[in-house]
Amino acid sequence: SDKSIALSNNYAGNSWRQAMLESWQKVTAQAVEEGVVSAADAFTTAENQATEQAAQIQNMILQGYDAIVINSASPTALNGAVKEACDAGIVVVSFDGIVTEPCAWRIAVDFQEMGRQQVEYLASRLPEGGNLLEIRGLAGVFVDDEIHAGIAAGVQEHPDFKVAAAVNGDWAQDVAQKAVAGVLPSLPDIAGVVTQGGDGYGAAQAFAASGRDMPIIVMGNRHDEMEWWKQAHEENGYETVSLSIAPGVSTLAFWVAQQVLDGADVPKDLTVPFLKVTQEDLEEVLASTQAGGVANVEYTLDDAKAVISDAAQ
Amino acid sequence: MSRPDASAAHPPHRHGDKPVTSLLSILRKPWLWAFIAAGAAFVATAAVTQAGGWGLGMTALTFAAFSVLVGIGQMFVITLGPGNVDLSIPATMTLAGTLALKAMAGDPAMIPVGLAIALASGLAVGVVNYGLIRLLSIPPIIATLSASFLIQSAAIWSNRGLRVKPPQALADFATGRALGVPNVAVVALLVAVLAWVVLERALAGRRVLAIGQNMRAARLAGVPVDAVRFATYVSCAVLAGLAGFLLASFSGGAALNMGAEYLLMSIAVVVIGGSSIAGGNSNVPGIWGASLFMFLIVSMLNSYGAGAGVRMILTGVIIIAIVAAAGGRKVSR
Amino acid sequence: MNRDQLRILLPVVSLAVLLGAVFWLQPRAMSYLGLNLLFNLAVPIALATIAQMLIIMVNDLDLSIGTFVSFVACVTATLVQTDPVLGYLVLAAGIAGYAAMGALIHLRNLPAIVVTLGMSFVWGGLAVLILPSPGGASPEWLRSLMTVKPPLVPMAIVASVVIAVAAHLLVRRSAFGVVLRGVGGNAASVERAGWSVLKAKAAAYALAGFFGTLSGMALVGLTTAADANIALRYTLLSIAGVILGGGEFTGGRVSPVGAVIGALTLALAGSFLSFMRLSPDWQIGAQGAILILVLAVRLLVSRGRGRRVAA
Amino acid sequence: MSDQTDTTPVVALENARKLFGAVRALDGVTLAIAPGECLGLVGHNGAGKSTLVNLVNGGLNLTEGTIRLGAGTASPETSIAAARAAGVRCVFQELSLCPNLTVTENVRIPHRGLTGRGWRRRARAIVAEKLAEIFPGHAIDPGAAVGALSIAERQMVEIAIAFSVFDEPPRLVILDEPTSSLDAGLAEQLLAHVRRFCAAGGAVIFISHMLGEILDIASRIVVMKDGRITEERARGGFDRQGLVDAMGHVAAEGAEDPRAAARSLEGAEVVISTPGGLTARRGEIVGLAGLGGHGQAEALEQICLARSSSWKGTRSPKVAFVAGDRARDGLFPIWSILRNATLSRLPALTRRGLVDRAAEEEMAAEWRRRIGIRTDDMDNPILSLSGGNQQKVLFARALGTSAPVVLMDDPMRGVDVGTKRDVYDMIRAEAAGGRTFIWYSTETEEVCQCDRVYVFRLGRIAAELTGAEITEENILAASFEMEAAE
Ligand SMILES: Nc1ncnc2c1ncn2[C@@H]1O[C@H](COP(=O)(O)OP(=O)(O)OP(=O)(O)O)[C@@H](O)[C@H]1O
Ligand SMILES: Nc1ncnc2c1ncn2[C@@H]1O[C@H](COP(=O)(O)OP(=O)(O)OP(=O)(O)O)[C@@H](O)[C@H]1O
Ligand SMILES: [Mg+2]
Ligand SMILES: [Mg+2]
């Protein structure tokens, strides 16, 4: 068809986003070649800022794209720009970082559930509970607040656990490691560490450096985390769980946009499961993950149709 | 940028009560306040630690070391006078870490090559930065900001954010200790001593200080202004490269967003450490004090369970309090 | 041509060239709607740039303007909405905070860059406390003000002109503005003429706080909601805008009209890049390249003129 | 203006004392200035003249003693506002306009009441009128930024603003070295205006190191030394030599007439030759003359920049530079005197990149002695020195190098007579030893000491004078020559 789709991305500074862009590139290139759409361009702003992204969306309106796929810097701050796009007759699909503007489609990850499940897993491993260390993301950002709320809910369900300390790791490995190392000396025994993704390896390093017992650290699907986990398992039977959203969800968003343009009846709210790695499938996932990258799943048109029809029911 | 009325900008200082005791003269050192603040934060944190202060102290030394490395480079740049600052430090750290770790690919034999690559990428960044500043007459703050975008793109392009593990020997060095002191702290200490000698005893340092106060006068007095400024920007970038190399080795691989926090950190440690931001007056021990403080204040607030909002507010208030207590510009020597 | 004319001519030329390039790449931008889309998000940037300019005017630099605008945005999207009296009081307190910051900097002879760095943590913390998770809503009147469609000329252009003219009258034409600029030029002589430099600095900072507040409110009017990190980038953007607009870091040499044009130029540079459809790897780098390009234009024009000793 | 019979002093100081730490800048001064009086104030560099100005102006408070403004009461404290209300106006030694503002806008700074609609128009009228009155034929555009004016023009603007009438008319105008950057013609215009002002009942304190001016203009001359008034006589009570003696410098025999015979150095090697047509030989003292702001300073700057590198430092520089505009071209304001003095010499005092601090201190001590820098400790901040002493430090910096050519950009600004003589002698001795000096001066007397003189006009060399041609008349003629032709 002659329809064109644009990806508006607000940040490219970590491995997750890079994997996301790469999946987009891979899947859309083929779709363009097959003539499913005429163009699928990706745009990234220099810094993780809603204002810049809003301007970017306004430019896309001017450029005349038929659909805009957004990973948003903020669930609400883009609403003005998104509304303008809708008013111009453009299909807007948001994913990962979703927008609340009603005219847009949302492919949401249940981040709360992601936080809750971490505590649930810890409860299954440590029935008598214990102290938790929470590593949070960037203060004031939606994802951080959601996962934190989920963890808080989990702790409420399992009152034997207590969050002994919470630090902000800003979703950056070095910041997380530093924050954990700084707070560790003042903490009692820690039984588990709940994280937001990608901070597990840094936390493990900090614990190793402090000479404490290694707690159960919930991982975030990064290759280095899973490799460390595998090694620890081989050495001393260390077990944990790893969860994160798959960067390939950008390709799902692409297909959803394509389907809407195609006239398909797609519900406004779709949910994708997050990618969970357990001890059983660790080896397998690790083998399929690019060294230094993130565990990933890419979507085909049929996968997307399945997700849509599931949601419609 | 020559200052039109330097004498007006710097009211003369009252002097005269010359026979001061050495204690008093120490009390007047601007860097003292940074150490006092760091000490207070340390005591407050150590009070709630189970294991006592030793572990905390060593951790603080480790992480302060990275701030010290970038802070020293930034200090030399800031000393060059109003408007001089290097905003490309984080990007340089990322690029140096990424290229070096990719080149080493985990092979211990390649460590020297990796180090050379990290330093060389710093060198290249410094050359680009000064080129923009000098040849295109772009104000440093914007030149280095623009360069940082280019550098970041280069880092993305070179490895797409994939995390390569450092060679084990290098990782062991970066996380290890010599005689109980973290290796990275030893490196930073050596760099600090060198910087101190350059600034206080060497011709080069004197020239940097002169340019910072009055670039035009310095040029007319025979100071090779371009050479000195060039060398300063290059050293800053090379130090950032070294810091990026060590940080990547320390934390198990280079990440695209590593070093992001060192943008404000590098400036903060310079000014909290007692250097005059107006240029022409800087001091090395203060960088250590301020770096320790910046780490310990976060640890302290985390240990007392402050949330992100409260923590930020208190950090800000304490920074201002320190600078206000240390008072305004001092006359050197 | 004298220095002052040159100072304002350069930004105008860069803006015109960039605008021409954008129209060439994307003819659709050459319309009422197009211009509004290109420039409406530049309005809050322009206001923040004026705030930064007022600080630079008195020889200081404000590293907190981005977090301050974010803070204002959070207050506007929450308190002003739910409890207007308290909301406006908080905003007024923010401006008072700016004035106090200026007074402290002068009284203790502190480097502004550190104090504002410290304040940036304070504003950021307050913003996170007020709005831990993105959200809130724009007051209705603000939303309609920012999206009003005046005849012939789009709102974004009207607003930019109004800001530029108001700031120009205040800073360049009024008797009060002269004293403020005098503080930047030679504080000692202003003091010797019997003025209180303390009051002047506090006033300059308060004005900066006022424009920062307007910036945050305008931003919320456009985005309809806020978060604690919404305008962090304004700090660097505003500095770049002032310089692009022909301002200098020292000596009280600033141009309000230039600053607004500088802000528009920056906003336009981003659009220009979008229209170029670069490879994602280099999109970030291109933003740096375009900044360099625009600033290098200054050199072409200024090269031939006057003596430049090592400066 | 007030009626002639009113003899209440405009300002009266009683036993005024001002200490800066241990420095006694003023040490018990009693002084009253009556309306219609022109008080000439002289004294060596650091005698306390500028400090006195700042006390009267309200910028500094007394450590001891009292001050009384007009018919007010004597009190140990004043304020800038009180002094202004009493009609005290100041032209400070260091220029104190805002370079970023236009001439018109600078009028607004001292005149607080100048607000409201049309203030610009009024300000413009005020300054334009005064400029025309004091310096007829001037070419200053009130709309121009002060930073774009030459140093002489800035001084003219500052003087005009000080004499301008708005709200309160000026009753006492203090001029601290107002002529140091004016050429002879402008200085004469200023003196004429001062005479008119005093005749109309205004009071003036006139501070200058140009004793001729003082003898010419002052109705009473006060000599200060080390913070005290040592002599005070009415007009005619001093002759030139008497004044010099009173200031405490023993004028060396024969140095009375600064004009030494010009030497001819035809055979000597040419060390400087510029495209602009300026040549200088080894051991020669070359003078640059002409009206202020006609390209002399630029020519010096070009020579300096062309013969030094901004990429390579050297132990043996080809040129050294003595700045006249100290704040802009010379001083490192937060450094000590020592560091300011040694900077240019430093490469030669460096071993393996490290500064030999003992050698540095030795050099500083030597120059402190040779050129008589008045300070108790070379580690004191440079800004604690009086203006003239700061200038001496800049001399020490340049003369302390091994440079074969020394460029001097009107370097005697604010230097007292005694020191001037010492410096003249030093220059002659160095020239005899083979050093070349290129010397721009606004004082014709100084230019006349040179071996060869270039007169500048409109940025170009208008005439070259040698030997007996070097006379005041010839220089003046050449300065105006092309104007006549145009
Ligand atoms: N700086 C950021 N701003 C906004 N959202 C972010 C940011 N960083 C990551 N996210 C979001 O957080 C979620 C998980 O990604 P994550 O933060 O784990 O990546 P990361 O840990 O920074 O990557 P890595 O450390 O492997 O480079 C995603 O939804 C992602 O979009
Ligand atoms: N702010 C200050 N701090 C310390 N000492 C000062 C200060 N101001 C002046 N002095 C000292 O006071 C003395 C008198 O200085 P003053 O400026 O009044 O001299 P002056 O007579 O004007 O000299 P000149 O002719 O060189 O201008 C000098 O020794 C000077 O060093
Ligand atoms: Mg004086
Ligand atoms: Mg003097």
Coordinates of N, CA and C in Angstrom, one line a residue, chain B residues 2-7 10-18 130 134 197-207 209-211 213-228 230 276 279-281 329-333, chain D residues 18 20-23 60 94-97 99 301 304-306 308-314 320-321 326-336 338-339 342-344 346-347 350 353-355 357 360-361 376-377 379-381 383-384 397:
Chain B
S2 N 37.7 39.4 26.7 CA 38.5 40.1 27.7 C 37.5 40.8 28.6
R3 N 37.9 40.9 29.9 CA 36.9 41.5 30.8 C 37.2 43.0 30.8
P4 N 36.2 43.8 30.5 CA 36.3 45.2 30.3 C 36.8 45.9 31.6
D5 N 36.3 45.4 32.7 CA 36.7 46.1 33.9 C 37.0 45.1 35.0
A6 N 38.2 44.5 34.8 CA 38.5 43.5 35.8 C 38.7 44.0 37.2
S7 N 39.1 45.3 37.3 CA 39.4 45.8 38.6 C 38.0 46.0 39.3
H10 N 36.6 42.6 40.6 CA 37.2 41.9 41.7 C 37.6 43.0 42.8
P11 N 36.7 43.3 43.7 CA 37.0 44.3 44.7 C 38.3 43.8 45.4
P12 N 39.2 44.7 45.7 CA 40.4 44.3 46.3 C 40.1 43.8 47.7
H13 N 40.9 42.8 48.1 CA 40.6 42.3 49.4 C 41.4 43.0 50.5
R14 N 40.7 43.1 51.6 CA 41.4 43.7 52.7 C 42.5 42.8 53.1
H15 N 43.6 43.4 53.3 CA 44.7 42.5 53.8 C 45.4 43.2 54.9
G16 N 46.5 42.7 55.3 CA 47.2 43.4 56.3 C 47.5 42.6 57.6
D17 N 46.5 42.1 58.2 CA 46.8 41.3 59.4 C 47.6 40.1 59.0
K18 N 48.9 40.4 58.7 CA 49.7 39.4 58.1 C 50.2 38.3 59.0
Y130 N 38.5 21.8 20.8 CA 39.2 23.1 20.7 C 39.2 23.6 19.3
R134 N 38.1 27.3 18.6 CA 39.1 28.3 18.1 C 38.8 28.6 16.6
V197 N 50.8 19.5 41.2 CA 52.1 20.0 40.8 C 52.0 21.0 39.6
V198 N 51.2 20.5 38.6 CA 51.1 21.4 37.4 C 50.6 22.7 37.8
L199 N 49.5 22.7 38.6 CA 48.8 24.0 38.9 C 49.6 24.9 39.8
E200 N 50.3 24.3 40.8 CA 50.9 25.1 41.8 C 52.4 25.4 41.5
R201 N 53.0 24.5 40.8 CA 54.5 24.6 40.7 C 55.0 24.8 39.3
A202 N 54.1 24.4 38.3 CA 54.6 24.4 36.9 C 54.3 25.7 36.2
L203 N 55.1 25.9 35.2 CA 54.8 27.1 34.3 C 53.5 26.9 33.6
A204 N 53.2 25.7 33.2 CA 51.9 25.5 32.5 C 50.7 25.9 33.3
G205 N 50.8 25.5 34.6 CA 49.6 25.9 35.5 C 49.5 27.4 35.6
R206 N 50.7 28.0 35.8 CA 50.6 29.5 36.0 C 50.0 30.1 34.8
R207 N 50.3 29.6 33.6 CA 49.7 30.2 32.4 C 48.2 30.0 32.3
L209 N 46.2 29.8 34.8 CA 45.7 30.7 35.8 C 45.6 32.1 35.2
A210 N 46.7 32.5 34.5 CA 46.8 33.8 33.9 C 45.7 34.0 32.9
I211 N 45.5 33.0 32.0 CA 44.5 33.1 31.0 C 43.1 33.3 31.6
Q213 N 42.2 34.7 34.2 CA 41.9 36.1 34.7 C 41.8 37.1 33.6
N214 N 42.6 37.0 32.6 CA 42.6 38.1 31.6 C 43.4 37.5 30.4
M215 N 42.6 37.0 29.5 CA 43.2 36.3 28.4 C 44.0 37.3 27.5
R216 N 43.5 38.5 27.3 CA 44.1 39.4 26.5 C 45.5 39.8 27.1
A217 N 45.4 40.1 28.4 CA 46.7 40.5 29.1 C 47.7 39.4 29.0
A218 N 47.2 38.1 29.1 CA 48.1 37.0 29.1 C 48.8 36.9 27.7
R219 N 48.0 37.1 26.7 CA 48.6 37.0 25.3 C 49.6 38.1 25.1
L220 N 49.3 39.3 25.6 CA 50.3 40.4 25.4 C 51.5 40.2 26.3
A221 N 51.4 39.4 27.4 CA 52.5 39.2 28.2 C 53.3 38.0 27.7
G222 N 53.0 37.5 26.6 CA 53.8 36.4 26.0 C 53.4 35.0 26.3
V223 N 52.2 34.9 26.9 CA 51.7 33.5 27.2 C 51.2 32.9 25.9
P224 N 51.6 31.7 25.5 CA 51.1 31.1 24.3 C 49.7 30.6 24.5
V225 N 48.7 31.5 24.4 CA 47.4 31.3 24.8 C 46.7 30.1 24.1
D226 N 46.9 30.0 22.8 CA 46.3 28.9 22.1 C 46.8 27.6 22.5
A227 N 48.1 27.5 22.7 CA 48.7 26.2 23.1 C 48.2 25.8 24.4
V228 N 48.1 26.7 25.4 CA 47.7 26.4 26.7 C 46.2 26.0 26.7
F230 N 44.5 24.8 24.2 CA 44.4 23.5 23.5 C 44.8 22.4 24.4
S276 N 37.3 29.0 42.0 CA 36.4 30.2 41.6 C 36.0 29.9 40.2
G279 N 37.2 31.7 37.1 CA 38.4 31.4 36.5 C 39.6 32.0 37.3
G280 N 40.8 31.5 37.0 CA 42.0 32.0 37.5 C 42.3 31.6 38.9
N281 N 41.6 30.7 39.5 CA 41.9 30.3 40.8 C 41.3 28.9 41.0
R329 N 34.9 34.7 46.5 CA 36.2 34.5 45.9 C 37.3 34.9 46.8
K330 N 38.4 34.2 46.7 CA 39.5 34.5 47.6 C 40.7 35.0 46.6
V331 N 41.5 35.7 47.2 CA 42.7 36.1 46.5 C 43.8 35.1 46.7
S332 N 44.4 34.7 45.6 CA 45.3 33.5 45.8 C 46.7 34.0 46.1
R333 N 47.5 33.0 46.6 CA 48.9 33.2 47.0 C 49.1 34.2 48.1
Chain D
K18 N 42.1 56.6 57.6 CA 41.5 55.5 56.9 C 42.6 54.4 56.9
F20 N 43.5 50.4 55.8 CA 43.2 49.1 55.2 C 44.1 48.1 55.9
G21 N 43.5 47.4 56.8 CA 44.3 46.5 57.6 C 45.4 47.3 58.3
A22 N 46.7 47.0 58.0 CA 47.8 47.7 58.6 C 48.2 48.9 57.8
V23 N 47.7 49.0 56.6 CA 48.1 50.1 55.7 C 47.4 51.4 56.1
L60 N 33.7 55.1 50.9 CA 34.4 54.5 52.0 C 34.0 55.2 53.3
E94 N 40.2 55.2 37.7 CA 39.9 54.2 36.7 C 38.6 54.5 36.1
L95 N 38.4 54.4 34.8 CA 37.2 54.7 34.1 C 36.0 54.0 34.7
S96 N 35.0 54.7 34.9 CA 33.9 53.9 35.5 C 32.5 54.2 34.8
L97 N 32.6 54.0 33.5 CA 31.3 53.9 32.8 C 31.0 52.5 32.5
P99 N 30.6 49.9 29.8 CA 31.0 49.8 28.4 C 29.9 49.3 27.5
E301 N 49.9 47.0 19.2 CA 49.4 45.7 19.5 C 49.7 44.7 18.3
C304 N 53.2 43.6 18.6 CA 53.4 42.6 19.7 C 52.8 41.2 19.2
L305 N 51.7 41.2 18.6 CA 51.1 39.9 18.2 C 51.9 39.3 17.1
A306 N 52.4 40.1 16.2 CA 53.1 39.5 15.1 C 54.4 38.9 15.5
S308 N 55.1 37.6 18.6 CA 55.0 36.5 19.6 C 54.0 35.5 19.1
S309 N 54.1 34.3 19.6 CA 53.3 33.2 19.1 C 52.2 32.9 20.1
S310 N 51.0 32.5 19.6 CA 50.0 32.1 20.6 C 50.1 30.5 20.7
W311 N 51.1 30.0 20.0 CA 51.2 28.5 20.1 C 52.5 28.1 20.7
K312 N 53.5 28.9 20.8 CA 54.8 28.5 21.3 C 55.3 29.5 22.3
G313 N 55.5 29.1 23.5 CA 56.1 30.0 24.5 C 57.6 30.0 24.3
T314 N 58.3 31.0 24.9 CA 59.7 31.0 24.7 C 60.4 31.7 25.9
A320 N 58.4 42.7 24.5 CA 57.7 42.8 25.7 C 56.7 44.0 25.7
F321 N 55.7 43.9 26.4 CA 54.6 44.9 26.3 C 54.3 45.5 27.6
R326 N 45.4 49.4 32.1 CA 45.8 48.3 32.9 C 44.8 47.2 33.1
A327 N 43.5 47.6 33.3 CA 42.5 46.5 33.6 C 42.3 45.7 32.4
R328 N 42.4 46.3 31.2 CA 42.1 45.5 30.0 C 43.3 44.7 29.5
D329 N 44.4 45.3 29.5 CA 45.6 44.7 28.9 C 46.7 44.2 29.8
G330 N 46.6 44.5 31.1 CA 47.8 44.2 31.9 C 47.5 43.4 33.1
L331 N 46.5 43.7 33.9 CA 46.4 43.1 35.2 C 45.8 41.7 35.3
F332 N 46.3 40.9 36.2 CA 45.7 39.7 36.5 C 45.1 39.9 37.9
P333 N 43.8 40.3 38.0 CA 43.3 40.9 39.2 C 43.3 40.1 40.4
I334 N 43.3 38.7 40.3 CA 43.2 38.0 41.6 C 44.6 37.5 42.0
W335 N 45.6 37.8 41.3 CA 46.9 37.4 41.6 C 47.6 38.4 42.6
S336 N 48.7 37.9 43.2 CA 49.6 38.7 44.0 C 50.4 39.7 43.1
L338 N 53.6 39.8 43.2 CA 54.7 39.0 42.7 C 54.3 38.2 41.4
R339 N 53.2 37.5 41.4 CA 52.9 36.8 40.2 C 52.6 37.7 39.0
T342 N 56.1 38.7 37.6 CA 57.1 37.7 37.1 C 56.6 37.0 35.8
L343 N 55.3 37.2 35.5 CA 54.7 36.3 34.5 C 55.6 36.2 33.2
S344 N 56.0 37.3 32.6 CA 56.6 37.3 31.3 C 58.0 36.6 31.4
L346 N 58.8 34.3 33.5 CA 58.7 33.0 34.1 C 59.4 31.8 33.3
P347 N 59.2 31.8 32.0 CA 59.9 30.7 31.2 C 61.4 30.6 31.5
T350 N 62.2 28.7 34.8 CA 61.6 27.4 34.9 C 62.7 26.3 34.6
G353 N 60.1 22.4 33.4 CA 58.6 22.7 33.5 C 58.2 23.2 34.9
L354 N 59.1 23.1 35.9 CA 58.7 23.6 37.2 C 59.3 25.0 37.5
V355 N 58.5 25.9 38.1 CA 59.0 27.2 38.4 C 59.9 27.2 39.6
R357 N 60.9 28.8 42.4 CA 60.2 29.8 43.2 C 61.2 30.8 43.9
E360 N 62.2 33.2 41.4 CA 61.1 34.1 41.1 C 61.0 35.2 42.2
E361 N 61.1 34.8 43.5 CA 61.0 35.8 44.5 C 62.2 36.7 44.5
D376 N 54.3 46.4 51.5 CA 55.2 45.8 52.5 C 55.4 44.4 52.2
D377 N 54.7 43.8 51.2 CA 54.9 42.4 50.9 C 54.5 42.1 49.5
D379 N 53.6 39.6 48.2 CA 52.5 38.6 48.2 C 51.1 39.2 48.3
N380 N 51.1 40.5 48.6 CA 49.8 41.2 48.7 C 49.1 41.2 47.3
P381 N 47.8 41.2 47.3 CA 47.1 41.2 46.0 C 47.4 42.5 45.2
L383 N 45.6 44.3 43.5 CA 44.6 45.4 43.5 C 44.7 46.2 44.8
S384 N 45.6 45.8 45.8 CA 45.7 46.6 46.9 C 46.7 47.8 46.7
R397 N 57.4 43.8 34.9 CA 57.1 42.6 34.1 C 57.8 42.7 32.7

